[in-house]
Short mmCIF file of C-alpha atoms in Angstrom, two decimals:
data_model
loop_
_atom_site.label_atom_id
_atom_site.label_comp_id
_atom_site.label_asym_id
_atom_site.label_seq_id
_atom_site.Cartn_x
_atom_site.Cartn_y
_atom_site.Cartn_z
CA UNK A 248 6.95 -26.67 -80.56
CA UNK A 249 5.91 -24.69 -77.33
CA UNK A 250 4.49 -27.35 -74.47
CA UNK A 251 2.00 -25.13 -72.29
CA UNK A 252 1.68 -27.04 -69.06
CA UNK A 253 -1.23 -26.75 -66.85
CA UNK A 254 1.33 -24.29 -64.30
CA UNK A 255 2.54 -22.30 -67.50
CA UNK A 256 -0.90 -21.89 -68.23
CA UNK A 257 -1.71 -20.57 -64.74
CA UNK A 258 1.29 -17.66 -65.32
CA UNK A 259 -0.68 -16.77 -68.23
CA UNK A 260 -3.61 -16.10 -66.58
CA UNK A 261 -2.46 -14.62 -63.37
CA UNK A 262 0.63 -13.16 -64.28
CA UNK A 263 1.07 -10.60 -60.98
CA UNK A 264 1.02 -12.40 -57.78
CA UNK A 265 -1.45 -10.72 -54.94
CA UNK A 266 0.67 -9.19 -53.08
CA UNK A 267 1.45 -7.06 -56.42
CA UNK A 268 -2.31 -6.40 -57.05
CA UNK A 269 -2.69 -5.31 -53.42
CA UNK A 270 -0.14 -2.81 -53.59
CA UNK A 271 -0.94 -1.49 -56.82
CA UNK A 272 -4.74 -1.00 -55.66
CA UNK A 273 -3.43 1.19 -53.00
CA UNK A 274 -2.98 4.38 -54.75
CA UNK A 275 -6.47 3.37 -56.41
CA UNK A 276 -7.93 2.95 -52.75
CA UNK A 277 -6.30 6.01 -51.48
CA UNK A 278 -7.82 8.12 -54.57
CA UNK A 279 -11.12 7.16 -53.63
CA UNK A 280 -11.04 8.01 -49.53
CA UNK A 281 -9.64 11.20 -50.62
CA UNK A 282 -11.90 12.02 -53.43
CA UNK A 283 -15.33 11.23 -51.31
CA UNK A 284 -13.48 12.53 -47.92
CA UNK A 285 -11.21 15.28 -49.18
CA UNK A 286 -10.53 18.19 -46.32
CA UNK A 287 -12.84 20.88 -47.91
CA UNK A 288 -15.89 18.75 -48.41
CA UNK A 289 -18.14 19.35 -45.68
CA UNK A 290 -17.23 23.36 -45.56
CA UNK A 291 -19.80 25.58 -46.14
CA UNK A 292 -18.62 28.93 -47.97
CA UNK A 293 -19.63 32.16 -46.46
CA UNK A 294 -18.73 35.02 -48.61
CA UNK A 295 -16.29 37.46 -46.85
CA UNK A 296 -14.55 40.79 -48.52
CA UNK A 297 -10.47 40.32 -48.09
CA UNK A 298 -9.32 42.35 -45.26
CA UNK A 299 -6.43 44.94 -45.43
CA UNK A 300 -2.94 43.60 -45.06
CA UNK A 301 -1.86 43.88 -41.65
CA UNK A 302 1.16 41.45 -40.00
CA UNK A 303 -0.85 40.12 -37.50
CA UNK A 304 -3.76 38.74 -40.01
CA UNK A 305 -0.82 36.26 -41.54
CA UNK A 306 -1.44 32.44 -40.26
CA UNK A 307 0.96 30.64 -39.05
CA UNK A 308 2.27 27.81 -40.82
CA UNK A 309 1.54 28.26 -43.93
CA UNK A 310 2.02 25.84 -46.76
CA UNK A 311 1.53 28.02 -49.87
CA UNK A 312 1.45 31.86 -50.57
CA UNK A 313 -0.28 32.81 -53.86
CA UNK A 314 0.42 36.14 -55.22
CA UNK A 315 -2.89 37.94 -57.30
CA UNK A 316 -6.12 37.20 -56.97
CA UNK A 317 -7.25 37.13 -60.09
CA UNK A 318 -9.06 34.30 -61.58
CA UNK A 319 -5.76 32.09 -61.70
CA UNK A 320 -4.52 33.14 -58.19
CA UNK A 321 -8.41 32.74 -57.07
CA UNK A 322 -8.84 29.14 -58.79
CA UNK A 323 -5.26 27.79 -57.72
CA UNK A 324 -6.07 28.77 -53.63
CA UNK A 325 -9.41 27.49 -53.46
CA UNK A 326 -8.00 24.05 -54.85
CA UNK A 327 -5.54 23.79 -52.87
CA UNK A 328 -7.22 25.15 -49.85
CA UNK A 329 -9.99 22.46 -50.20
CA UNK A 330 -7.06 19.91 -50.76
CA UNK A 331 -5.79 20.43 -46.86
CA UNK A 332 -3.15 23.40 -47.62
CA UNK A 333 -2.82 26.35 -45.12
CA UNK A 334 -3.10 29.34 -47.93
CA UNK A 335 -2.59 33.14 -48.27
CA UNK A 336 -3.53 34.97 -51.11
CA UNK A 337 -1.67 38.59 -51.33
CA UNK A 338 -3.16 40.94 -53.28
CA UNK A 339 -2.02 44.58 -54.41
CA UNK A 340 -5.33 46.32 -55.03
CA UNK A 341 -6.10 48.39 -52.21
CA UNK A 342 -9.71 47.35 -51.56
CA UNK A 343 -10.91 44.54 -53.90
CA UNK A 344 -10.07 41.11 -55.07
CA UNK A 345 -10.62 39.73 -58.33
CA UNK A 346 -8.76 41.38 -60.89
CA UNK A 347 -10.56 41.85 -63.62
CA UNK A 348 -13.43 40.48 -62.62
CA UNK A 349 -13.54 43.62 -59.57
CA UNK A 350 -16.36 45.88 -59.57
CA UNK A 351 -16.52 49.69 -58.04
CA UNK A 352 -18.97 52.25 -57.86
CA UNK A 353 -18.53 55.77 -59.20
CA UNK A 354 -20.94 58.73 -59.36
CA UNK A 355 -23.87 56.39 -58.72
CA UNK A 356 -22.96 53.69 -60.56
CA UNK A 357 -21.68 49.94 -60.06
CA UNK A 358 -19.06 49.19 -63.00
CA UNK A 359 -17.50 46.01 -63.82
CA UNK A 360 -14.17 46.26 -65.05
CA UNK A 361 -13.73 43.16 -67.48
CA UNK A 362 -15.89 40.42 -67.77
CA UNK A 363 -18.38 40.98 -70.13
CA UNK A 364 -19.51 37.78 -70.94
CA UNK A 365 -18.22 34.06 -70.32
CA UNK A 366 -19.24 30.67 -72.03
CA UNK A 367 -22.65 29.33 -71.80
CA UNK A 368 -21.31 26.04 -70.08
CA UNK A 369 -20.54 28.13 -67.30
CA UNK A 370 -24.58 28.03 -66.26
CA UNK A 371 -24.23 24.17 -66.32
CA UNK A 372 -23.16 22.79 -63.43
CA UNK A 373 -22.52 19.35 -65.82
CA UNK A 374 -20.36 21.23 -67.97
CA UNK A 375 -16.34 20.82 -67.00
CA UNK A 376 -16.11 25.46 -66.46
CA UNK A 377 -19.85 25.54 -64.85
CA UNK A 378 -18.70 22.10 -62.80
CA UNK A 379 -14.93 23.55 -61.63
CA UNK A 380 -16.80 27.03 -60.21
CA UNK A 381 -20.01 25.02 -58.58
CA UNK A 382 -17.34 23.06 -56.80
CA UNK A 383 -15.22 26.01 -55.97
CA UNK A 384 -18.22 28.20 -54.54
CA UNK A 385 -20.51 25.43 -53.56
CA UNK A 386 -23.34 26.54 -55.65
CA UNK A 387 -23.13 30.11 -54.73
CA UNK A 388 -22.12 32.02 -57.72
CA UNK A 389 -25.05 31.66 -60.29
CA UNK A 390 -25.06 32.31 -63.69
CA UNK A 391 -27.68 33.48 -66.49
CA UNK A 392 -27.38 31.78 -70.11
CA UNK A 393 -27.81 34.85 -72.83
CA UNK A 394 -30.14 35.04 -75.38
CA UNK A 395 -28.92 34.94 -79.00
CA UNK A 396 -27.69 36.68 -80.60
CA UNK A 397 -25.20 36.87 -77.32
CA UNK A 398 -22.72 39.31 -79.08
CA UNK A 399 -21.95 41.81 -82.63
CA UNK A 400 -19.38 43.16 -84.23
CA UNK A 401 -19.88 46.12 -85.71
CA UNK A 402 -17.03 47.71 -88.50
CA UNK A 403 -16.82 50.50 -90.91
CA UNK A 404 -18.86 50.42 -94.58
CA UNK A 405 -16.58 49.07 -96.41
CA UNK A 406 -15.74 50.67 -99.61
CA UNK A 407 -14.60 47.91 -101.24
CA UNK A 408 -17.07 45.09 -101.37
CA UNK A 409 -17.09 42.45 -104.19
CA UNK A 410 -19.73 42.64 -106.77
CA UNK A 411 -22.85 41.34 -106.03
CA UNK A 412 -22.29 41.16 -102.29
CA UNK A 413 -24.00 42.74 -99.76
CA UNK A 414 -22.22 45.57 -97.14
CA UNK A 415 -23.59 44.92 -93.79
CA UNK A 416 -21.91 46.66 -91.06
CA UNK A 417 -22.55 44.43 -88.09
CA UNK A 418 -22.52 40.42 -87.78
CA UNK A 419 -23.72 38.57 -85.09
CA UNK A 420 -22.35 35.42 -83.04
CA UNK A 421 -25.52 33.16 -82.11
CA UNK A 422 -24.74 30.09 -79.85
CA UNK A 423 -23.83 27.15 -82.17
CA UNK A 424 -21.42 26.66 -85.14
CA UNK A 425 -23.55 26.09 -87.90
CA UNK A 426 -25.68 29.42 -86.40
CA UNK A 427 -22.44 31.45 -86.52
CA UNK A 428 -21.15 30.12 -90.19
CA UNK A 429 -24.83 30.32 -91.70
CA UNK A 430 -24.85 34.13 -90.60
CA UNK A 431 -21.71 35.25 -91.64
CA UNK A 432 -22.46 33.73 -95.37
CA UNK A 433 -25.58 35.38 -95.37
CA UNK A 434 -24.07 38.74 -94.88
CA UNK A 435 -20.58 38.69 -96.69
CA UNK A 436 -20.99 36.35 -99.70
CA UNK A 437 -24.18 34.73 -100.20
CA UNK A 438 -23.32 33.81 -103.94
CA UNK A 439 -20.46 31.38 -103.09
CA UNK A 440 -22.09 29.96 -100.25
CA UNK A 441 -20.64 26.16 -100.10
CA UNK A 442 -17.21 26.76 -100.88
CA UNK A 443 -16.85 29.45 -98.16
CA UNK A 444 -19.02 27.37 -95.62
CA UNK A 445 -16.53 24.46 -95.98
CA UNK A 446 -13.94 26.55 -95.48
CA UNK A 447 -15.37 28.14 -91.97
CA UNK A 448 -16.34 24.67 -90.82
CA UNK A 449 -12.59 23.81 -91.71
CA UNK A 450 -11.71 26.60 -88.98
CA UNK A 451 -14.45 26.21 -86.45
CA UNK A 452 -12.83 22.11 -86.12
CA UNK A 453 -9.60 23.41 -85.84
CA UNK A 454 -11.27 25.42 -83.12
CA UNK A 455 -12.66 22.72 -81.66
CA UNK A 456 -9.23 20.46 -81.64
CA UNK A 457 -7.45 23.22 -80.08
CA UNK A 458 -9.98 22.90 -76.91
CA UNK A 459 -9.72 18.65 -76.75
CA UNK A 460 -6.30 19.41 -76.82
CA UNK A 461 -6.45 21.54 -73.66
CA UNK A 462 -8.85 18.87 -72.07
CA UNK A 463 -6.50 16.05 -72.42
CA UNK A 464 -3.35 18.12 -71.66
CA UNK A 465 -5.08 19.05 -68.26
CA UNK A 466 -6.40 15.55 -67.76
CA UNK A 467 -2.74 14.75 -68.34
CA UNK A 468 -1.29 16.66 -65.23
CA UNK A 469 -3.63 14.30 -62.96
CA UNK A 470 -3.77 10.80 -64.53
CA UNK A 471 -0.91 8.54 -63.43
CA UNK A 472 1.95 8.69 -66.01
CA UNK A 473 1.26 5.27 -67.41
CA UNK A 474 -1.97 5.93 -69.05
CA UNK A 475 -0.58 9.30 -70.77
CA UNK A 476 -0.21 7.11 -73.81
CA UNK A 477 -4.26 7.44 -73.86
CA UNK A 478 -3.92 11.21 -74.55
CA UNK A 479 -0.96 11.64 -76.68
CA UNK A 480 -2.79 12.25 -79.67
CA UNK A 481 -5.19 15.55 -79.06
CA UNK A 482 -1.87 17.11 -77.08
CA UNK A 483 0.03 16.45 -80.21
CA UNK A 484 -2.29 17.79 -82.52
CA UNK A 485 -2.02 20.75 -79.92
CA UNK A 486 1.21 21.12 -79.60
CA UNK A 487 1.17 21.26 -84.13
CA UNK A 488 -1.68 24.01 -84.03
CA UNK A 489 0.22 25.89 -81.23
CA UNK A 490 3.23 26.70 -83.48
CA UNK A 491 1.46 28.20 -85.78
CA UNK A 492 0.21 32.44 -85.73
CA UNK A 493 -4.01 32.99 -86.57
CA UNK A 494 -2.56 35.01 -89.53
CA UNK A 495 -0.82 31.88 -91.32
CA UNK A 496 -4.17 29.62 -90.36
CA UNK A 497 -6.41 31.88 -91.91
CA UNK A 498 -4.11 32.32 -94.73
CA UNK A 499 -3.81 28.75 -95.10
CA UNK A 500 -7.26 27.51 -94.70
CA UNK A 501 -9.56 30.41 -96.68
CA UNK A 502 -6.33 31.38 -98.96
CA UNK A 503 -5.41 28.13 -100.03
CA UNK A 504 -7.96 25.66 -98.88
CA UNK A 505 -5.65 23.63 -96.56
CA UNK A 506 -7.65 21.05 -95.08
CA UNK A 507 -7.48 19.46 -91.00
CA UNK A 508 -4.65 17.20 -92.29
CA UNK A 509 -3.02 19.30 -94.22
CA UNK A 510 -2.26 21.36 -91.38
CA UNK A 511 -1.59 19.02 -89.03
CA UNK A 512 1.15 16.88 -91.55
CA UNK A 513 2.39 19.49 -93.07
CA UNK A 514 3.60 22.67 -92.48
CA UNK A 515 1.30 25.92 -92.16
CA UNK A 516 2.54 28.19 -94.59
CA UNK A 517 3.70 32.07 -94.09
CA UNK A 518 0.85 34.66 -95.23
CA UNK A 519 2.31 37.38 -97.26
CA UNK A 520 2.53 40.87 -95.71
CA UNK A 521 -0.01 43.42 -96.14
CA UNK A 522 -3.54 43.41 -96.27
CA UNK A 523 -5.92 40.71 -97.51
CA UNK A 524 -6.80 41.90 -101.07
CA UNK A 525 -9.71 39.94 -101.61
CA UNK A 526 -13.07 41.92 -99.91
CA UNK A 527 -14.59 38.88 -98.98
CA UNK A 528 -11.48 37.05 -97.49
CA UNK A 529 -10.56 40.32 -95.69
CA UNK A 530 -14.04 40.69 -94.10
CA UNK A 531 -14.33 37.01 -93.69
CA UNK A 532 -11.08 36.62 -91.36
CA UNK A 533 -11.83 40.35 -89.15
CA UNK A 534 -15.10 38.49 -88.41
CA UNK A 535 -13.96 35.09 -87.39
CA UNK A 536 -10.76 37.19 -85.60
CA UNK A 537 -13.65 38.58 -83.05
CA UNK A 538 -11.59 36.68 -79.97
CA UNK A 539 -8.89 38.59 -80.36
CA UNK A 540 -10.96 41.05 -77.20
CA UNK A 541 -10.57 38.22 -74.85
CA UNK A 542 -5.78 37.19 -75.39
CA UNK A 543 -5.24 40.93 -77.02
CA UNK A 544 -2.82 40.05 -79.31
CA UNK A 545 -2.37 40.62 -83.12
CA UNK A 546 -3.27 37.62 -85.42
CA UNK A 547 -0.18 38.16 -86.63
CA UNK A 548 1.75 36.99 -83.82
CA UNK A 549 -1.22 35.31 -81.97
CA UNK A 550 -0.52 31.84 -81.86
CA UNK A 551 -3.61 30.03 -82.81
CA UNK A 552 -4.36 28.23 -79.98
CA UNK A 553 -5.29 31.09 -78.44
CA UNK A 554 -7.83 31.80 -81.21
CA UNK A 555 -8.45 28.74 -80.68
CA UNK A 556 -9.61 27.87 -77.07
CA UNK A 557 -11.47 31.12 -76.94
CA UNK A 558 -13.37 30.44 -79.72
CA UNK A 559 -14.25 27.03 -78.89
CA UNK A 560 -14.86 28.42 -75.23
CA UNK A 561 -17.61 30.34 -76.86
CA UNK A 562 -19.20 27.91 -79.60
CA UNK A 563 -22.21 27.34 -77.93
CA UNK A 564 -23.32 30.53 -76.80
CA UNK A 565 -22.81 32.96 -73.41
CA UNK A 566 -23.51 33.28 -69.87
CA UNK A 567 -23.01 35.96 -67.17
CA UNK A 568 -23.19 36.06 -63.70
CA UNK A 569 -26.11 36.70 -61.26
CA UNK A 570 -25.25 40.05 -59.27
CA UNK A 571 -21.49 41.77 -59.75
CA UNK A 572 -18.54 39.98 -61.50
CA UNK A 573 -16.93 40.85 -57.92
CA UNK A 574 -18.79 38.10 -56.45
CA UNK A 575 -16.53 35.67 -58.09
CA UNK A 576 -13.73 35.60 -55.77
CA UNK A 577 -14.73 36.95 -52.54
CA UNK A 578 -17.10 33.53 -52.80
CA UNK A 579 -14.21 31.50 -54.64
CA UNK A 580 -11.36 32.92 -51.87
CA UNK A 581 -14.32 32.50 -49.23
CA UNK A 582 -13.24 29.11 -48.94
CA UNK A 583 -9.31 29.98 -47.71
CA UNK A 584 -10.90 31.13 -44.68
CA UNK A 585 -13.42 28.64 -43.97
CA UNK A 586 -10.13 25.77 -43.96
CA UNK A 587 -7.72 28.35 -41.58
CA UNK A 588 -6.59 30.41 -44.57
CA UNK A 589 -6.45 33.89 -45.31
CA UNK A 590 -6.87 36.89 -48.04
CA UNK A 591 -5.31 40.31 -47.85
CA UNK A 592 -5.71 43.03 -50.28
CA UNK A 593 -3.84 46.11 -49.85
CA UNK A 594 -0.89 43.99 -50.08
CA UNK A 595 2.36 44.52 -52.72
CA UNK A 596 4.75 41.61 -53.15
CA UNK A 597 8.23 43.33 -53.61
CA UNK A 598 10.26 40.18 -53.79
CA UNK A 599 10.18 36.66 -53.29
CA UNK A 600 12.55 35.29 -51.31
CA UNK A 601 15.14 32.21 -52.80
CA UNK A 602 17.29 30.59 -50.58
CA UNK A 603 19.16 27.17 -51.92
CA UNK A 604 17.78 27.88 -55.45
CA UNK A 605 13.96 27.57 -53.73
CA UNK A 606 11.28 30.26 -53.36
CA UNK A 607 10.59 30.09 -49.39
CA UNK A 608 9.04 33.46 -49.01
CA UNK A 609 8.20 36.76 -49.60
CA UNK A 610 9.06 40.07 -48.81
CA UNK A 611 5.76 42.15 -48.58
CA UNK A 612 4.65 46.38 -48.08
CA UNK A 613 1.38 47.99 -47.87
CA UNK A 614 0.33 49.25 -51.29
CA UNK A 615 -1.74 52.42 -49.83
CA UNK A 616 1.29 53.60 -47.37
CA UNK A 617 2.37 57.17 -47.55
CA UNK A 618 5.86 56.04 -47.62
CA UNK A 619 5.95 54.36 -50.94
CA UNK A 620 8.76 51.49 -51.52
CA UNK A 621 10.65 52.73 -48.73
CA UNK A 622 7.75 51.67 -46.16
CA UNK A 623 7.90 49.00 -43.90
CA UNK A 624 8.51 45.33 -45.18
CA UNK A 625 6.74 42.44 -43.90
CA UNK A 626 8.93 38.51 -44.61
CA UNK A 627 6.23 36.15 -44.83
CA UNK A 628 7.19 32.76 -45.25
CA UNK A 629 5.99 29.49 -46.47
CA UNK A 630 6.42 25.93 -48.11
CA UNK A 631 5.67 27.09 -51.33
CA UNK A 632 5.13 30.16 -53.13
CA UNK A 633 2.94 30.80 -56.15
CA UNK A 634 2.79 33.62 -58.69
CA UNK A 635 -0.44 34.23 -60.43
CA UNK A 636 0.46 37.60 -61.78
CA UNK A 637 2.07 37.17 -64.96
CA UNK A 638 5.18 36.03 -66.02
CA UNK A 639 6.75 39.26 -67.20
CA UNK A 640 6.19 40.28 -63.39
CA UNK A 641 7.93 37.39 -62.10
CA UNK A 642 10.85 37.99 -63.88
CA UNK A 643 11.00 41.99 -63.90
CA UNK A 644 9.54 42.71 -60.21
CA UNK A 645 9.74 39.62 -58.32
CA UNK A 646 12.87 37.72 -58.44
CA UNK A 647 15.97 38.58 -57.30
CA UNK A 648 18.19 40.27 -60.79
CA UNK A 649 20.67 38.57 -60.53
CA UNK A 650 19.50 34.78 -60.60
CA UNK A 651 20.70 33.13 -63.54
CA UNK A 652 16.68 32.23 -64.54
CA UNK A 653 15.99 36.24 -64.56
CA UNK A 654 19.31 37.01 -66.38
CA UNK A 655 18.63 34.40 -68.99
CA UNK A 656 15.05 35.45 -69.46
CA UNK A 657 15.92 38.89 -69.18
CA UNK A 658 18.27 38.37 -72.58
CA UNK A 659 15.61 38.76 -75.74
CA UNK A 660 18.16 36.48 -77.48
CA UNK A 661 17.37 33.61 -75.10
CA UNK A 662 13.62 34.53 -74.50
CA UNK A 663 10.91 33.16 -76.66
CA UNK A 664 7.69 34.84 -75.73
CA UNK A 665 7.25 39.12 -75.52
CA UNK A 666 4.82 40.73 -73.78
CA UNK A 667 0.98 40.43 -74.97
CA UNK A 668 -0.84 44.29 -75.56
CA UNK A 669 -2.77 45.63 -73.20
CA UNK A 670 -6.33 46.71 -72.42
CA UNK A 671 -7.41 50.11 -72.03
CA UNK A 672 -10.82 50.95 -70.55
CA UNK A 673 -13.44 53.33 -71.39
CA UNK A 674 -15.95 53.50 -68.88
CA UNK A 675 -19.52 55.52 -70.07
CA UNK A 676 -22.29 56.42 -67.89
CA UNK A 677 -25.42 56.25 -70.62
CA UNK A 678 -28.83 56.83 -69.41
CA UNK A 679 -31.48 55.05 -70.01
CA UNK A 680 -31.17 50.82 -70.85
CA UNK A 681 -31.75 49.17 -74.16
CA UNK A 682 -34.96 49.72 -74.58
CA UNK A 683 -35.08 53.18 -74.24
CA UNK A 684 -31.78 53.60 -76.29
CA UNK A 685 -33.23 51.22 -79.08
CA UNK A 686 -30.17 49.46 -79.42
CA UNK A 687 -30.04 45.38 -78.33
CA UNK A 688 -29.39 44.34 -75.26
CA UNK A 689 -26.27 42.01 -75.95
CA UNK A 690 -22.13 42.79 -75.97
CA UNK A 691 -21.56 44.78 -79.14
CA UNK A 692 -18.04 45.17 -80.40
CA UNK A 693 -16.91 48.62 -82.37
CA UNK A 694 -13.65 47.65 -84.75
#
């Protein structure tokens, strides 16, 4: 028999003293001041091009050095710019930031060089990708939501076509699932309409997991470490998909009908090699592989969350911005100089500097001197160094050969990723605009 006293009963109820719920609402506290007093909030962003790298532009005292200034080197130094950090972003290109989101002009023309369209919650300043770049540029860089149908695909007549099906050539992607899946029916297989639309609604949710995944992994990184338990299962389920190529999914969801759960408690299954014989699979799968544009690698060896995220990214239509793509980082990297920062183009990174097994610094040229590698090196040096161009560079160009990291990675028996394939660019100069050309005025894709 347990006797509960009245001062047993008081334990119960108060089990942590005061002075224990004082000190754990500090860090609670200390959240808040920041979060409605952080350093960057009361800075106004006025958009400035990156000036050329010279020695004497270089702050002193500088707590991080990002290398690239594309939209990962541009998102990491505004963040931690506005957080109170002293930041210098070093980029290679001779005259522009950006990467691939850099405009020039040629023979008359303006020409962006990547983005052709992003997701339709980047309009919406509610939405957690319109949100993240309102609060990066303050509002500056606008966006306009596309009309549907915001992109089509357009492939070969297909000679082989299952009876009774129609041949169309091009299918298009209108904002919302249902608008997407009801489309694609309509134009590959009309006659066996419920079985297939179950089947693409079984891939749009796996879609959909892959991108609450990402949400609650990211959410993750911030939340205290006791309340990760609240996320574990969308990372899981993540961390499943991730392990598995787009090939095998497709294979395994329009080949053999593999359900959510099936995929998710069981293993995904290997496709056989070769083509898809069945027309309407085959045609089905190119279709719903139309992200491939946007991570560039082969279904085959794609791992699905890529597929994935992009897809999902899309779902609900398209937006692009207001003016040129290079507007998004001179007004995101704005912000550097606005807190004592600074951005230099013109600027290669030829090394990083370790010293006691820690990146202090780097070793930097100009990229447009006549002199080549053998020009004069600048050491720049700082509390932290980040590299935002690729991880293949980091491990080729930047670090030292012969730390045991780069030797290890270096050795394909030890390495688990390869290179992704690249993009090559056709730029045309067409006159006239859609109307005049008769054609529609969205992305169209030619497989």
């Amino acid at each position: 028999m347990i006797q509960i006293t009245p001062s047993s009963l008081d334990s119960i109820i108060n089990p942590l003293p005061a002075t224990s719920l004082l000190l754990l609402s500090i860090p609670f506290v200390s959240f808040l001041v920041w979060f409605f007093h952080w350093p960057g909030r009361d800075v106004k962003v006025i958009p400035i091009r990156a000036s050329q790298f010279t020695p004497s532009l270089v702050p002193d005292k500088l707590d991080t050095i990002v290398i690239g200034s594309g939209s990962g080197g541009c998102a990491c130094s505004n963040l931690l710019a506005q957080s109170g950090q002293n930041v210098l972003v070093l980029e290679q290109h001779e005259e522009r930031t950006g990467g691939c989101t850099h405009t020039f002009h040629l023979e008359g023309c303006e020409w962006d060089t990547g983005l052709h369209y992003t997701s339709e919650g980047m309009s919406l300043p509610t939405h957690r990708a319109g949100a993240l770049l309102n609060f990066m540029t303050r509002g500056k860089q606008k966006w306009t939501r596309l009309d549907d149908p915001y992109d089509q695909i357009f492939f070969p007549n297909d000679d082989n076509v299952a009876p009774g099906c129609p041949n169309f050539n091009n299918y298009e992607f209108n904002s919302g699932a249902k608008n997407v899946i009801s489309s694609l029916i309509l134009r590959i297989d009309p006659n066996n309409k419920e079985e297939l639309k179950k089947k693409c609604e079984t891939w749009m949710e796996l879609c959909v997991l892959v991108n609450e995944g990402f949400t609650a992994l990211g959410i993750s990184r911030v939340v205290p470490s006791f309340l990760h338990f609240l996320l574990r299962k969308p990372i899981i389920k993540l961390y499943k998909l991730a392990a598995y190529t787009v090939r095998d999914v497709q294979y395994a969801v329009f080949n053999l009908g593999y359900s959510i759960e099936d995929l998710l408690f069981k293993d995904c299954p290997k496709a056989p090699a070769g083509p898809e014989l069945d027309p309407v699979l085959r045609r089905v799968k190119a279709v719903l592989s139309h992200p491939i544009g946007d991570y560039a690698v082969q279904p085959r060896v794609a791992t699905f969350v890529a597929q994935g995220i992009t897809m999902a990214h899309y779902m609900e239509g398209a937006s692009y911005t207001d003016g040129p793509t290079q507007n998004i980082s001179i007004r995101s990297l704005s912000m550097l100089r606005q807190m004592g920062g600074e951005v230099l183009c013109d600027a290669t990174v030829e090394q990083i500097i370790i010293e006691n097994g820690r990146a202090v610094g780097v070793l930097v040229r100009n990229t447009s001197s006549p002199l080549g590698k053998s020009g004069p090196m600048t050491e720049i040096r700082a509390r932290n160094i980040v590299c935002a161009t690729s991880v293949f560079n980091l491990y080729h160009k930047l670090m030292p050969k012969d730390h045991p990291v780069v030797k290890a990675f270096l050795d394909p028996s030890k390495r688990s990723i390869v290179e992704s394939n690249g993009h090559v660019f056709l730029f045309c100069k067409i006159r006239g605009d859609a109307k005049d050309l008769k054609t529609c005025g969205t992305s169209m894709g030619m497989i």
